[in-house]
mmCIF file of C-alpha atoms in Angstrom:
data_model
loop_
_atom_site.group_PDB
_atom_site.id
_atom_site.type_symbol
_atom_site.label_atom_id
_atom_site.label_comp_id
_atom_site.label_asym_id
_atom_site.label_seq_id
_atom_site.Cartn_x
_atom_site.Cartn_y
_atom_site.Cartn_z
ATOM 1 C CA TYR A 1 0.022 0.007 -0.025
ATOM 2 C CA PRO A 2 1.552 3.341 -1.037
ATOM 3 C CA LEU A 3 2.220 5.694 1.843
ATOM 4 C CA SER A 4 1.787 9.485 1.528
ATOM 5 C CA THR A 5 2.588 12.238 3.984
ATOM 6 C CA LEU A 6 0.818 15.414 4.761
ATOM 7 C CA LEU A 7 3.441 17.992 5.789
ATOM 8 C CA VAL A 8 3.454 21.505 7.096
ATOM 9 C CA PHE A 9 6.354 23.918 7.031
ATOM 10 C CA ASP A 10 7.494 25.833 10.160
ATOM 11 C CA SER A 11 9.132 29.117 10.469
ATOM 12 C CA SER A 12 12.518 27.523 10.217
ATOM 13 C CA ARG A 13 11.617 25.940 6.871
ATOM 14 C CA ASN A 14 11.418 22.446 8.283
ATOM 15 C CA ALA A 15 8.787 19.860 7.125
ATOM 16 C CA ILE A 16 6.712 18.395 9.927
ATOM 17 C CA PRO A 17 4.420 15.444 9.348
ATOM 18 C CA VAL A 18 0.911 16.009 10.515
ATOM 19 C CA ALA A 19 -0.827 13.020 8.912
ATOM 20 C CA TRP A 20 -0.102 9.945 6.939
ATOM 21 C CA VAL A 21 -2.402 8.523 4.199
ATOM 22 C CA ILE A 22 -2.279 4.851 3.215
ATOM 23 C CA THR A 23 -4.266 4.096 0.100
ATOM 24 C CA SER A 24 -4.787 0.987 -2.110
ATOM 25 C CA SER A 25 -3.285 2.485 -5.261
ATOM 26 C CA LEU A 26 -0.896 5.217 -6.408
ATOM 27 C CA THR A 27 -3.552 7.165 -8.197
ATOM 28 C CA GLY A 28 -4.417 10.593 -6.704
ATOM 29 C CA GLN A 29 -8.052 10.495 -7.774
ATOM 30 C CA ASP A 30 -9.078 9.021 -4.334
ATOM 31 C CA ILE A 31 -8.132 12.279 -2.567
ATOM 32 C CA HIS A 32 -11.798 13.367 -2.448
ATOM 33 C CA LYS A 33 -12.510 10.509 -0.005
ATOM 34 C CA TRP A 34 -10.443 12.137 2.817
ATOM 35 C CA VAL A 35 -9.551 15.753 1.891
ATOM 36 C CA GLY A 36 -12.927 17.128 2.916
ATOM 37 C CA SER A 37 -12.834 15.330 6.280
ATOM 38 C CA LEU A 38 -9.320 16.686 6.830
ATOM 39 C CA ALA A 39 -10.326 20.275 6.203
ATOM 40 C CA GLU A 40 -13.301 19.986 8.647
ATOM 41 C CA ARG A 41 -11.087 18.479 11.268
ATOM 42 C CA LEU A 42 -8.667 21.472 10.882
ATOM 43 C CA ARG A 43 -11.546 23.980 11.228
ATOM 44 C CA THR A 44 -12.787 22.172 14.259
ATOM 45 C CA LYS A 45 -9.449 22.559 15.947
ATOM 46 C CA ASP A 46 -9.110 26.206 15.011
ATOM 47 C CA SER A 47 -11.792 27.993 13.001
ATOM 48 C CA ARG A 48 -9.550 31.017 12.401
ATOM 49 C CA TRP A 49 -6.744 29.056 10.698
ATOM 50 C CA ARG A 50 -6.414 29.553 6.973
ATOM 51 C CA LEU A 51 -4.204 27.679 4.491
ATOM 52 C CA ASN A 52 -1.809 29.763 2.459
ATOM 53 C CA ALA A 53 -1.106 27.089 -0.157
ATOM 54 C CA PHE A 54 -1.446 23.338 -0.770
ATOM 55 C CA LEU A 55 1.414 21.590 -2.593
ATOM 56 C CA VAL A 56 0.937 18.252 -4.352
ATOM 57 C CA ASP A 57 3.492 16.049 -6.089
ATOM 58 C CA ASP A 58 1.271 14.086 -8.414
ATOM 59 C CA PRO A 59 -0.418 15.367 -11.598
ATOM 60 C CA SER A 60 -3.286 12.795 -11.051
ATOM 61 C CA PHE A 61 -4.515 14.479 -7.798
ATOM 62 C CA GLY A 62 -7.907 16.013 -7.757
ATOM 63 C CA PHE A 63 -6.893 19.694 -7.595
ATOM 64 C CA SER A 64 -10.557 20.783 -7.684
ATOM 65 C CA ALA A 65 -11.270 18.801 -4.501
ATOM 66 C CA ILE A 66 -8.392 20.503 -2.723
ATOM 67 C CA ARG A 67 -9.492 23.955 -3.770
ATOM 68 C CA GLU A 68 -13.082 23.262 -2.721
ATOM 69 C CA ALA A 69 -12.097 21.929 0.674
ATOM 70 C CA PHE A 70 -9.407 24.502 1.605
ATOM 71 C CA GLN A 71 -10.152 27.512 -0.573
ATOM 72 C CA CYS A 72 -6.548 28.117 -1.247
ATOM 73 C CA ARG A 73 -3.912 28.007 -3.939
ATOM 74 C CA VAL A 74 -2.697 24.649 -5.253
ATOM 75 C CA LEU A 75 0.955 24.393 -6.303
ATOM 76 C CA LEU A 76 2.840 21.605 -7.965
ATOM 77 C CA CYS A 77 5.944 20.108 -6.374
ATOM 78 C CA VAL A 78 8.427 18.430 -8.642
ATOM 79 C CA TRP A 79 11.144 17.516 -6.021
ATOM 80 C CA HIS A 80 10.864 13.743 -6.463
ATOM 81 C CA VAL A 81 11.007 14.006 -10.356
ATOM 82 C CA ARG A 82 14.237 16.016 -10.139
ATOM 83 C CA ARG A 83 15.689 13.626 -7.527
ATOM 84 C CA ALA A 84 14.834 10.486 -9.433
ATOM 85 C CA TRP A 85 16.320 11.839 -12.756
ATOM 86 C CA ILE A 86 19.567 13.078 -11.203
ATOM 87 C CA ARG A 87 20.093 9.790 -9.202
ATOM 88 C CA SER A 88 19.624 7.805 -12.322
ATOM 89 C CA LEU A 89 22.056 9.983 -14.266
ATOM 90 C CA LEU A 90 24.710 9.536 -11.528
ATOM 91 C CA LYS A 91 24.335 5.834 -11.699
ATOM 92 C CA THR A 92 24.328 5.339 -15.460
ATOM 93 C CA SER A 93 26.856 7.988 -16.617
ATOM 94 C CA CYS A 94 30.313 8.687 -15.335
ATOM 95 C CA ASN A 95 30.969 11.849 -17.367
ATOM 96 C CA ILE A 96 30.024 14.965 -15.457
ATOM 97 C CA ASP A 97 29.754 17.088 -18.644
ATOM 98 C CA VAL A 98 27.260 14.548 -20.071
ATOM 99 C CA GLN A 99 25.256 14.442 -16.868
ATOM 100 C CA ARG A 100 25.168 18.269 -16.822
ATOM 101 C CA GLU A 101 23.839 18.547 -20.394
ATOM 102 C CA MET A 102 21.293 15.699 -20.021
ATOM 103 C CA PHE A 103 19.975 17.235 -16.765
ATOM 104 C CA LYS A 104 19.560 20.572 -18.529
ATOM 105 C CA HIS A 105 17.751 18.953 -21.403
ATOM 106 C CA LEU A 106 15.467 17.073 -18.963
ATOM 107 C CA GLY A 107 14.492 20.430 -17.473
ATOM 108 C CA TRP A 108 13.598 21.762 -20.921
ATOM 109 C CA ILE A 109 11.382 18.712 -21.449
ATOM 110 C CA LEU A 110 9.602 18.962 -18.116
ATOM 111 C CA TYR A 111 8.937 22.701 -18.468
ATOM 112 C CA SER A 112 8.413 22.670 -22.281
ATOM 113 C CA SER A 113 10.770 25.602 -22.545
ATOM 114 C CA ARG A 114 12.031 24.646 -26.029
ATOM 115 C CA SER A 115 10.243 25.387 -29.350
ATOM 116 C CA VAL A 116 9.059 21.821 -29.760
ATOM 117 C CA PRO A 117 5.367 21.100 -30.726
ATOM 118 C CA ASN A 118 4.730 18.676 -27.742
ATOM 119 C CA ALA A 119 6.263 16.894 -24.885
ATOM 120 C CA MET A 120 6.771 13.585 -26.685
ATOM 121 C CA ASP A 121 8.583 15.342 -29.510
ATOM 122 C CA ALA A 122 10.923 16.914 -26.892
ATOM 123 C CA VAL A 123 11.460 13.464 -25.446
ATOM 124 C CA GLN A 124 12.258 12.105 -28.910
ATOM 125 C CA GLU A 125 14.728 14.883 -29.601
ATOM 126 C CA PHE A 126 16.360 14.119 -26.222
ATOM 127 C CA MET A 127 16.786 10.506 -26.997
ATOM 128 C CA GLU A 128 18.359 11.211 -30.320
ATOM 129 C CA VAL A 129 20.831 13.682 -29.021
ATOM 130 C CA PHE A 130 21.914 11.304 -26.210
ATOM 131 C CA VAL A 131 21.340 7.969 -27.987
ATOM 132 C CA ASP A 132 24.674 6.565 -26.700
ATOM 133 C CA GLN A 133 23.417 6.810 -23.104
ATOM 134 C CA SER A 134 21.421 3.644 -23.374
ATOM 135 C CA ALA A 135 21.212 2.726 -19.749
ATOM 136 C CA PHE A 136 19.455 6.037 -18.782
ATOM 137 C CA MET A 137 17.307 5.939 -21.845
ATOM 138 C CA ASP A 138 16.030 2.434 -20.981
ATOM 139 C CA TYR A 139 15.161 3.720 -17.468
ATOM 140 C CA PHE A 140 13.579 6.942 -18.776
ATOM 141 C CA LYS A 141 11.471 5.147 -21.392
ATOM 142 C CA SER A 142 10.068 2.580 -18.904
ATOM 143 C CA GLN A 143 9.568 4.739 -15.892
ATOM 144 C CA TRP A 144 8.807 8.281 -17.125
ATOM 145 C CA SER A 145 7.789 8.425 -20.778
ATOM 146 C CA PRO A 146 4.124 7.274 -20.093
ATOM 147 C CA TYR A 147 3.777 10.207 -17.617
ATOM 148 C CA ILE A 148 5.687 13.053 -19.204
ATOM 149 C CA GLU A 149 2.648 14.491 -20.938
ATOM 150 C CA SER A 150 0.610 14.632 -17.797
ATOM 151 C CA TRP A 151 3.381 16.332 -15.923
ATOM 152 C CA VAL A 152 3.965 18.892 -18.709
ATOM 153 C CA SER A 153 0.228 19.564 -18.813
ATOM 154 C CA CYS A 154 -0.013 20.063 -15.121
ATOM 155 C CA ILE A 155 3.102 22.402 -15.089
ATOM 156 C CA ARG A 156 1.277 24.503 -17.792
ATOM 157 C CA SER A 157 -1.814 24.881 -15.595
ATOM 158 C CA LEU A 158 -0.456 25.224 -12.049
ATOM 159 C CA PRO A 159 2.269 27.296 -10.428
ATOM 160 C CA VAL A 160 5.303 25.250 -9.334
ATOM 161 C CA ALA A 161 6.914 25.424 -5.857
ATOM 162 C CA GLY A 162 10.520 26.655 -5.604
ATOM 163 C CA PRO A 163 13.607 25.124 -4.068
ATOM 164 C CA GLU A 164 12.725 26.238 -0.550
ATOM 165 C CA PRO A 165 10.100 23.608 0.309
ATOM 166 C CA HIS A 166 12.142 21.020 -1.748
ATOM 167 C CA ALA A 167 14.988 21.194 0.716
ATOM 168 C CA ALA A 168 12.589 20.562 3.628
ATOM 169 C CA ILE A 169 10.846 17.764 1.887
ATOM 170 C CA GLU A 170 14.175 16.024 1.035
ATOM 171 C CA SER A 171 15.271 16.215 4.630
ATOM 172 C CA TYR A 172 11.990 14.698 5.870
ATOM 173 C CA HIS A 173 12.067 11.990 3.244
ATOM 174 C CA ARG A 174 15.677 11.012 4.086
ATOM 175 C CA ARG A 175 14.719 10.778 7.780
ATOM 176 C CA LEU A 176 11.612 8.752 7.068
ATOM 177 C CA LYS A 177 13.389 6.209 4.904
ATOM 178 C CA TYR A 178 16.270 5.881 7.388
ATOM 179 C CA LYS A 179 13.724 5.051 10.059
ATOM 180 C CA LEU A 180 11.502 2.645 8.089
ATOM 181 C CA PHE A 181 14.126 0.858 5.938
ATOM 182 C CA ASN A 182 16.457 -0.009 8.893
ATOM 183 C CA ASP A 183 17.617 -3.613 8.178
ATOM 184 C CA GLN A 184 16.761 -4.736 11.612
ATOM 185 C CA TYR A 185 13.001 -4.231 10.709
ATOM 186 C CA ALA A 186 13.225 -6.194 7.433
ATOM 187 C CA ASN A 187 10.996 -9.043 8.584
ATOM 188 C CA PHE A 188 8.225 -6.484 9.324
ATOM 189 C CA TRP A 189 8.198 -4.466 6.050
ATOM 190 C CA PRO A 190 5.258 -6.434 4.529
ATOM 191 C CA ARG A 191 3.039 -5.642 7.585
ATOM 192 C CA ILE A 192 0.763 -2.648 7.548
ATOM 193 C CA ASP A 193 0.199 -2.854 11.341
ATOM 194 C CA TRP A 194 3.940 -2.421 11.866
ATOM 195 C CA LEU A 195 4.146 0.545 9.588
ATOM 196 C CA ILE A 196 1.233 2.393 11.286
ATOM 197 C CA HIS A 197 2.807 1.558 14.833
ATOM 198 C CA THR A 198 6.202 2.850 13.751
ATOM 199 C CA LEU A 199 4.893 6.103 12.200
ATOM 200 C CA THR A 200 2.557 7.020 15.015
ATOM 201 C CA THR A 201 4.820 6.160 17.912
ATOM 202 C CA GLU A 202 8.475 6.075 17.223
ATOM 203 C CA PHE A 203 8.752 8.391 14.193
ATOM 204 C CA HIS A 204 6.109 10.937 15.434
ATOM 205 C CA SER A 205 7.847 10.984 18.840
ATOM 206 C CA LEU A 206 10.997 12.411 17.239
ATOM 207 C CA TYR A 207 9.097 15.450 16.039
ATOM 208 C CA TRP A 208 7.316 15.883 19.277
ATOM 209 C CA LEU A 209 10.551 15.723 21.287
ATOM 210 C CA ASP A 210 12.170 18.259 18.968
ATOM 211 C CA GLN A 211 9.396 20.714 19.314
ATOM 212 C CA TYR A 212 9.286 20.241 23.139
ATOM 213 C CA THR A 213 13.009 20.851 23.309
ATOM 214 C CA VAL A 214 12.763 24.052 21.326
ATOM 215 C CA GLU A 215 9.879 25.475 23.347
ATOM 216 C CA THR A 216 11.208 24.433 26.876
ATOM 217 C CA GLY A 217 14.874 24.145 26.517
ATOM 218 C CA TYR A 218 14.731 20.709 28.202
ATOM 219 C CA PHE A 219 16.585 17.652 26.961
ATOM 220 C CA SER A 220 18.618 19.842 24.498
ATOM 221 C CA ASN A 221 21.347 17.240 24.598
ATOM 222 C CA LEU A 222 18.918 14.670 23.149
ATOM 223 C CA ARG A 223 17.816 16.859 20.310
ATOM 224 C CA ASP A 224 18.490 15.524 16.753
ATOM 225 C CA GLU A 225 20.289 18.325 14.876
ATOM 226 C CA SER A 226 19.180 16.987 11.542
ATOM 227 C CA PHE A 227 15.745 18.654 12.287
ATOM 228 C CA SER A 228 17.291 22.077 11.690
ATOM 229 C CA THR A 229 19.953 21.379 9.082
ATOM 230 C CA ASN A 230 18.112 21.049 5.780
ATOM 231 C CA ALA A 231 19.831 22.461 2.762
ATOM 232 C CA TRP A 232 17.822 25.702 2.715
ATOM 233 C CA TYR A 233 18.703 26.362 6.272
ATOM 234 C CA GLN A 234 22.383 25.583 5.613
ATOM 235 C CA ALA A 235 22.421 27.934 2.588
ATOM 236 C CA LEU A 236 21.303 30.809 4.748
ATOM 237 C CA HIS A 237 24.532 30.593 6.693
ATOM 238 C CA ILE A 238 26.801 30.863 3.680
ATOM 239 C CA PRO A 239 28.084 34.478 3.375
ATOM 240 C CA ASP A 240 27.508 36.267 0.105
ATOM 241 C CA ILE A 241 31.195 36.972 -0.067
ATOM 242 C CA ASP A 242 31.918 33.265 -0.409
ATOM 243 C CA VAL A 243 29.921 33.079 -3.683
ATOM 244 C CA ILE A 244 31.850 33.761 -6.888
ATOM 245 C CA LEU A 245 29.256 34.696 -9.515
ATOM 246 C CA ASP A 246 30.314 36.160 -12.903
ATOM 247 C CA GLU A 247 27.265 38.126 -13.946
ATOM 248 C CA GLN A 248 28.548 38.385 -17.472
ATOM 249 C CA ASN A 249 28.966 34.607 -17.767
ATOM 250 C CA LEU A 250 26.322 32.627 -15.995
ATOM 251 C CA GLN A 251 27.487 29.190 -17.111
ATOM 252 C CA VAL A 252 29.104 28.401 -13.816
ATOM 253 C CA ALA A 253 29.368 29.736 -10.227
ATOM 254 C CA LYS A 254 31.634 28.915 -7.355
ATOM 255 C CA VAL A 255 30.990 28.622 -3.659
ATOM 256 C CA ILE A 256 33.850 28.535 -1.235
ATOM 257 C CA SER A 257 33.736 25.706 1.290
ATOM 258 C CA GLN A 258 32.777 26.656 4.830
ATOM 259 C CA THR A 259 35.142 24.101 6.371
ATOM 260 C CA ASP A 260 38.144 24.300 3.927
ATOM 261 C CA ARG A 261 38.887 27.770 2.666
ATOM 262 C CA ASN A 262 41.179 26.427 -0.019
ATOM 263 C CA LEU A 263 38.290 24.413 -1.637
ATOM 264 C CA ALA A 264 35.552 25.897 -3.932
ATOM 265 C CA TYR A 265 32.620 24.029 -5.363
ATOM 266 C CA THR A 266 31.476 24.460 -8.885
ATOM 267 C CA ILE A 267 27.797 24.948 -9.693
ATOM 268 C CA TRP A 268 26.703 24.495 -13.409
ATOM 269 C CA ASN A 269 23.614 26.112 -14.774
ATOM 270 C CA PRO A 270 23.260 28.407 -11.739
ATOM 271 C CA GLY A 271 19.888 29.892 -10.819
ATOM 272 C CA SER A 272 17.962 27.100 -12.578
ATOM 273 C CA GLU A 273 15.836 24.294 -11.017
ATOM 274 C CA PHE A 274 18.216 21.894 -12.785
ATOM 275 C CA SER A 275 21.541 23.167 -11.424
ATOM 276 C CA LEU A 276 24.248 20.696 -10.524
ATOM 277 C CA CYS A 277 27.080 20.982 -8.034
ATOM 278 C CA ASP A 278 30.271 18.906 -7.680
ATOM 279 C CA CYS A 279 30.097 18.605 -3.874
ATOM 280 C CA HIS A 280 29.747 15.183 -2.209
ATOM 281 C CA TRP A 281 26.171 15.746 -1.124
ATOM 282 C CA SER A 282 24.996 16.679 -4.641
ATOM 283 C CA ASN A 283 26.912 13.704 -6.117
ATOM 284 C CA LEU A 284 24.636 11.562 -4.026
ATOM 285 C CA GLY A 285 21.623 12.966 -5.929
ATOM 286 C CA ASN A 286 20.623 15.464 -3.183
ATOM 287 C CA LEU A 287 19.651 19.133 -3.344
ATOM 288 C CA CYS A 288 22.759 20.842 -1.853
ATOM 289 C CA LYS A 289 23.179 24.105 0.101
ATOM 290 C CA HIS A 290 25.581 25.443 -2.610
ATOM 291 C CA VAL A 291 22.986 25.217 -5.365
ATOM 292 C CA ILE A 292 20.352 26.866 -3.215
ATOM 293 C CA LYS A 293 22.691 29.663 -2.158
ATOM 294 C CA VAL A 294 23.565 30.462 -5.695
ATOM 295 C CA ALA A 295 19.874 30.427 -6.655
ATOM 296 C CA MET A 296 19.137 32.901 -3.872
ATOM 297 C CA MET A 297 21.887 35.299 -5.139
ATOM 298 C CA CYS A 298 20.818 35.052 -8.807
ATOM 299 C CA LYS A 299 17.286 35.947 -7.691
ATOM 300 C CA ASN A 300 18.269 38.771 -5.395
ATOM 301 C CA ARG A 301 20.722 40.322 -7.930
ATOM 302 C CA GLN A 302 18.402 39.650 -10.850
ATOM 303 C CA VAL A 303 21.285 38.372 -12.882
ATOM 304 C CA ALA A 304 19.678 35.113 -14.145
ATOM 305 C CA ARG A 305 16.663 34.388 -16.279
ATOM 306 C CA PRO A 306 13.518 33.654 -14.182
ATOM 307 C CA LEU A 307 13.043 30.050 -13.103
ATOM 308 C CA LEU A 308 11.733 27.797 -15.782
ATOM 309 C CA ALA A 309 8.596 27.314 -13.713
ATOM 310 C CA ALA A 310 8.017 31.058 -13.539
ATOM 311 C CA GLN A 311 8.534 31.490 -17.247
ATOM 312 C CA ILE A 312 6.010 28.783 -18.004
ATOM 313 C CA TYR A 313 3.389 30.139 -15.626
ATOM 314 C CA ARG A 314 3.764 33.646 -17.026
ATOM 315 C CA GLN A 315 3.338 32.294 -20.585
ATOM 316 C CA THR A 316 0.223 30.377 -19.450
ATOM 317 C CA LEU A 317 -1.310 33.493 -17.967
ATOM 318 C CA LEU A 318 -0.598 35.687 -20.974
ATOM 319 C CA SER A 319 -2.007 32.927 -23.230
ATOM 320 C CA LEU A 320 -5.137 32.880 -21.127
ATOM 321 C CA LEU A 321 -5.422 36.596 -21.464
ATOM 322 C CA HIS A 322 -5.129 36.593 -25.319
ATOM 323 C CA ASN A 323 -7.078 33.342 -25.839
ATOM 324 C CA PRO A 324 -9.788 33.317 -23.151
ATOM 325 C CA PRO A 325 -12.188 30.422 -22.636
ATOM 326 C CA ASP A 326 -15.694 30.486 -23.998
ATOM 327 C CA ASP A 327 -17.577 30.428 -20.725
ATOM 328 C CA PRO A 328 -18.405 34.214 -19.921
ATOM 329 C CA VAL A 329 -18.127 33.633 -16.115
ATOM 330 C CA VAL A 330 -14.742 31.915 -16.412
ATOM 331 C CA LEU A 331 -13.694 34.522 -18.932
ATOM 332 C CA ASP A 332 -14.489 37.522 -16.647
ATOM 333 C CA HIS A 333 -12.766 35.872 -13.711
ATOM 334 C CA ALA A 334 -9.648 34.846 -15.780
ATOM 335 C CA ILE A 335 -9.148 38.330 -17.218
ATOM 336 C CA LEU A 336 -9.607 39.905 -13.844
ATOM 337 C CA CYS A 337 -7.057 37.624 -12.187
ATOM 338 C CA THR A 338 -4.630 37.912 -15.056
ATOM 339 C CA THR A 339 -4.825 41.704 -15.212
ATOM 340 C CA ARG A 340 -4.291 42.034 -11.496
ATOM 341 C CA LEU A 341 -1.305 39.725 -11.619
ATOM 342 C CA GLN A 342 0.276 41.729 -14.458
ATOM 343 C CA GLN A 343 -0.273 44.893 -12.549
ATOM 344 C CA ASP A 344 1.287 43.360 -9.363
ATOM 345 C CA VAL A 345 4.300 42.063 -11.351
ATOM 346 C CA LYS A 346 4.740 45.428 -12.907
ATOM 347 C CA GLY A 347 4.597 47.110 -9.468
ATOM 348 C CA TRP A 348 7.130 44.780 -8.050
ATOM 349 C CA GLU A 349 9.430 45.202 -10.969
ATOM 350 C CA ASP A 350 9.354 48.993 -10.634
ATOM 351 C CA LEU A 351 9.936 48.827 -6.833
ATOM 352 C CA SER A 352 12.856 46.431 -7.441
ATOM 353 C CA ASN A 353 14.402 48.591 -10.098
ATOM 354 C CA SER A 354 14.167 51.654 -7.842
ATOM 355 C CA GLY A 355 15.688 49.771 -4.869
ATOM 356 C CA LEU A 356 12.532 50.245 -2.751
ATOM 357 C CA LEU A 357 11.523 46.545 -2.627
ATOM 358 C CA GLN A 358 11.986 45.266 0.928
ATOM 359 C CA GLN A 359 11.962 41.766 2.203
ATOM 360 C CA LEU A 360 8.924 40.547 4.042
ATOM 361 C CA PRO A 361 9.123 41.038 7.838
ATOM 362 C CA PRO A 362 10.183 37.829 9.696
ATOM 363 C CA GLU A 363 6.769 37.381 11.398
ATOM 364 C CA LEU A 364 4.966 37.479 7.989
ATOM 365 C CA ASN A 365 7.432 35.031 6.516
ATOM 366 C CA SER A 366 6.791 32.729 9.478
ATOM 367 C CA GLN A 367 3.134 32.942 9.056
ATOM 368 C CA MET A 368 3.233 32.169 5.381
ATOM 369 C CA ALA A 369 5.607 29.270 6.089
ATOM 370 C CA ASP A 370 3.403 27.886 8.806
ATOM 371 C CA ASN A 371 0.237 27.967 6.631
ATOM 372 C CA THR A 372 1.419 25.693 3.911
ATOM 373 C CA LEU A 373 0.602 22.062 3.384
ATOM 374 C CA LEU A 374 2.250 19.452 1.146
ATOM 375 C CA PHE A 375 0.820 16.136 0.194
ATOM 376 C CA ALA A 376 3.766 14.081 -0.749
ATOM 377 C CA ARG A 377 4.155 10.442 -1.735
ATOM 378 C CA SER A 378 6.962 8.281 -0.285
ATOM 379 C CA HIS A 379 9.123 6.523 -2.898
#
């Protein structure tokens, strides 16, 4: 039975599990059976609590059911797609230059950012360019080709979450697998009762103890430091001066090691969702702090092109404005929303260009972080 987790993000950008969902199949269409009950349970606990956004990591989920239950934005999370692709590339190709180029092309496929008629044509072009990488191509054709079109379609219709929640999700996912797939429990893996017991007692207790320690200061020597060391949190502690970014040539960037000042890590394709770093952590297929730090600086300095996800979403909104649907009610609402968004973006650009755009205050950032839910499958 597939296991999925409902996560919330706290003010320190950590992912905290608040519910687990065990279903009889991987399809997301069954979400309507429990999402309404979940929303009602939340309102019963606190009627004032409102959700900022709901992230999902499967194109088959019933997005309309989520919107109806929570009355909030729905965003798509592509963390596990990126992770699966890079891990397979690392296993099947030893050449870092080939890995880098293939990873970049995979990003173009997922976000349809090339002038190719459809997703499958982009896949075909990708396979022709890298025809000699047979091991990865066999994996890609069997595991991903049947689902590429649904992913691309979903990305064209939903905004995509950035790297900030991805780092938190990765940290949670790693901790979950370490707990569940410990070899000493191998005899119990087929048993659902063992899974439920482990999640609701041992695993959940880790999060309860961490929160209790933070709030009271008791048992601080027992606290698991991994709860506050996801890649995003680590990236915040890298000084800007340790990032070497050539604004005239954004092919690569460098980040000086925080432990060995004579060592610098190289980040290819900086600022993109499909960046790669040559550090040990990234070479294991993980999202590293160096990639995130460089992405932060590219965004703050406005020296890189917008993220692929932002480009696609902007194109979708503009297309909707110029090619509105037939239904007059949908038409009016779509034009209103698109026009408002264009005005907001123009206002933000003017403020940013004039140097008047300020960061959100910490308390507002915390509120936004706390009021976000992610429904993530475990792989």
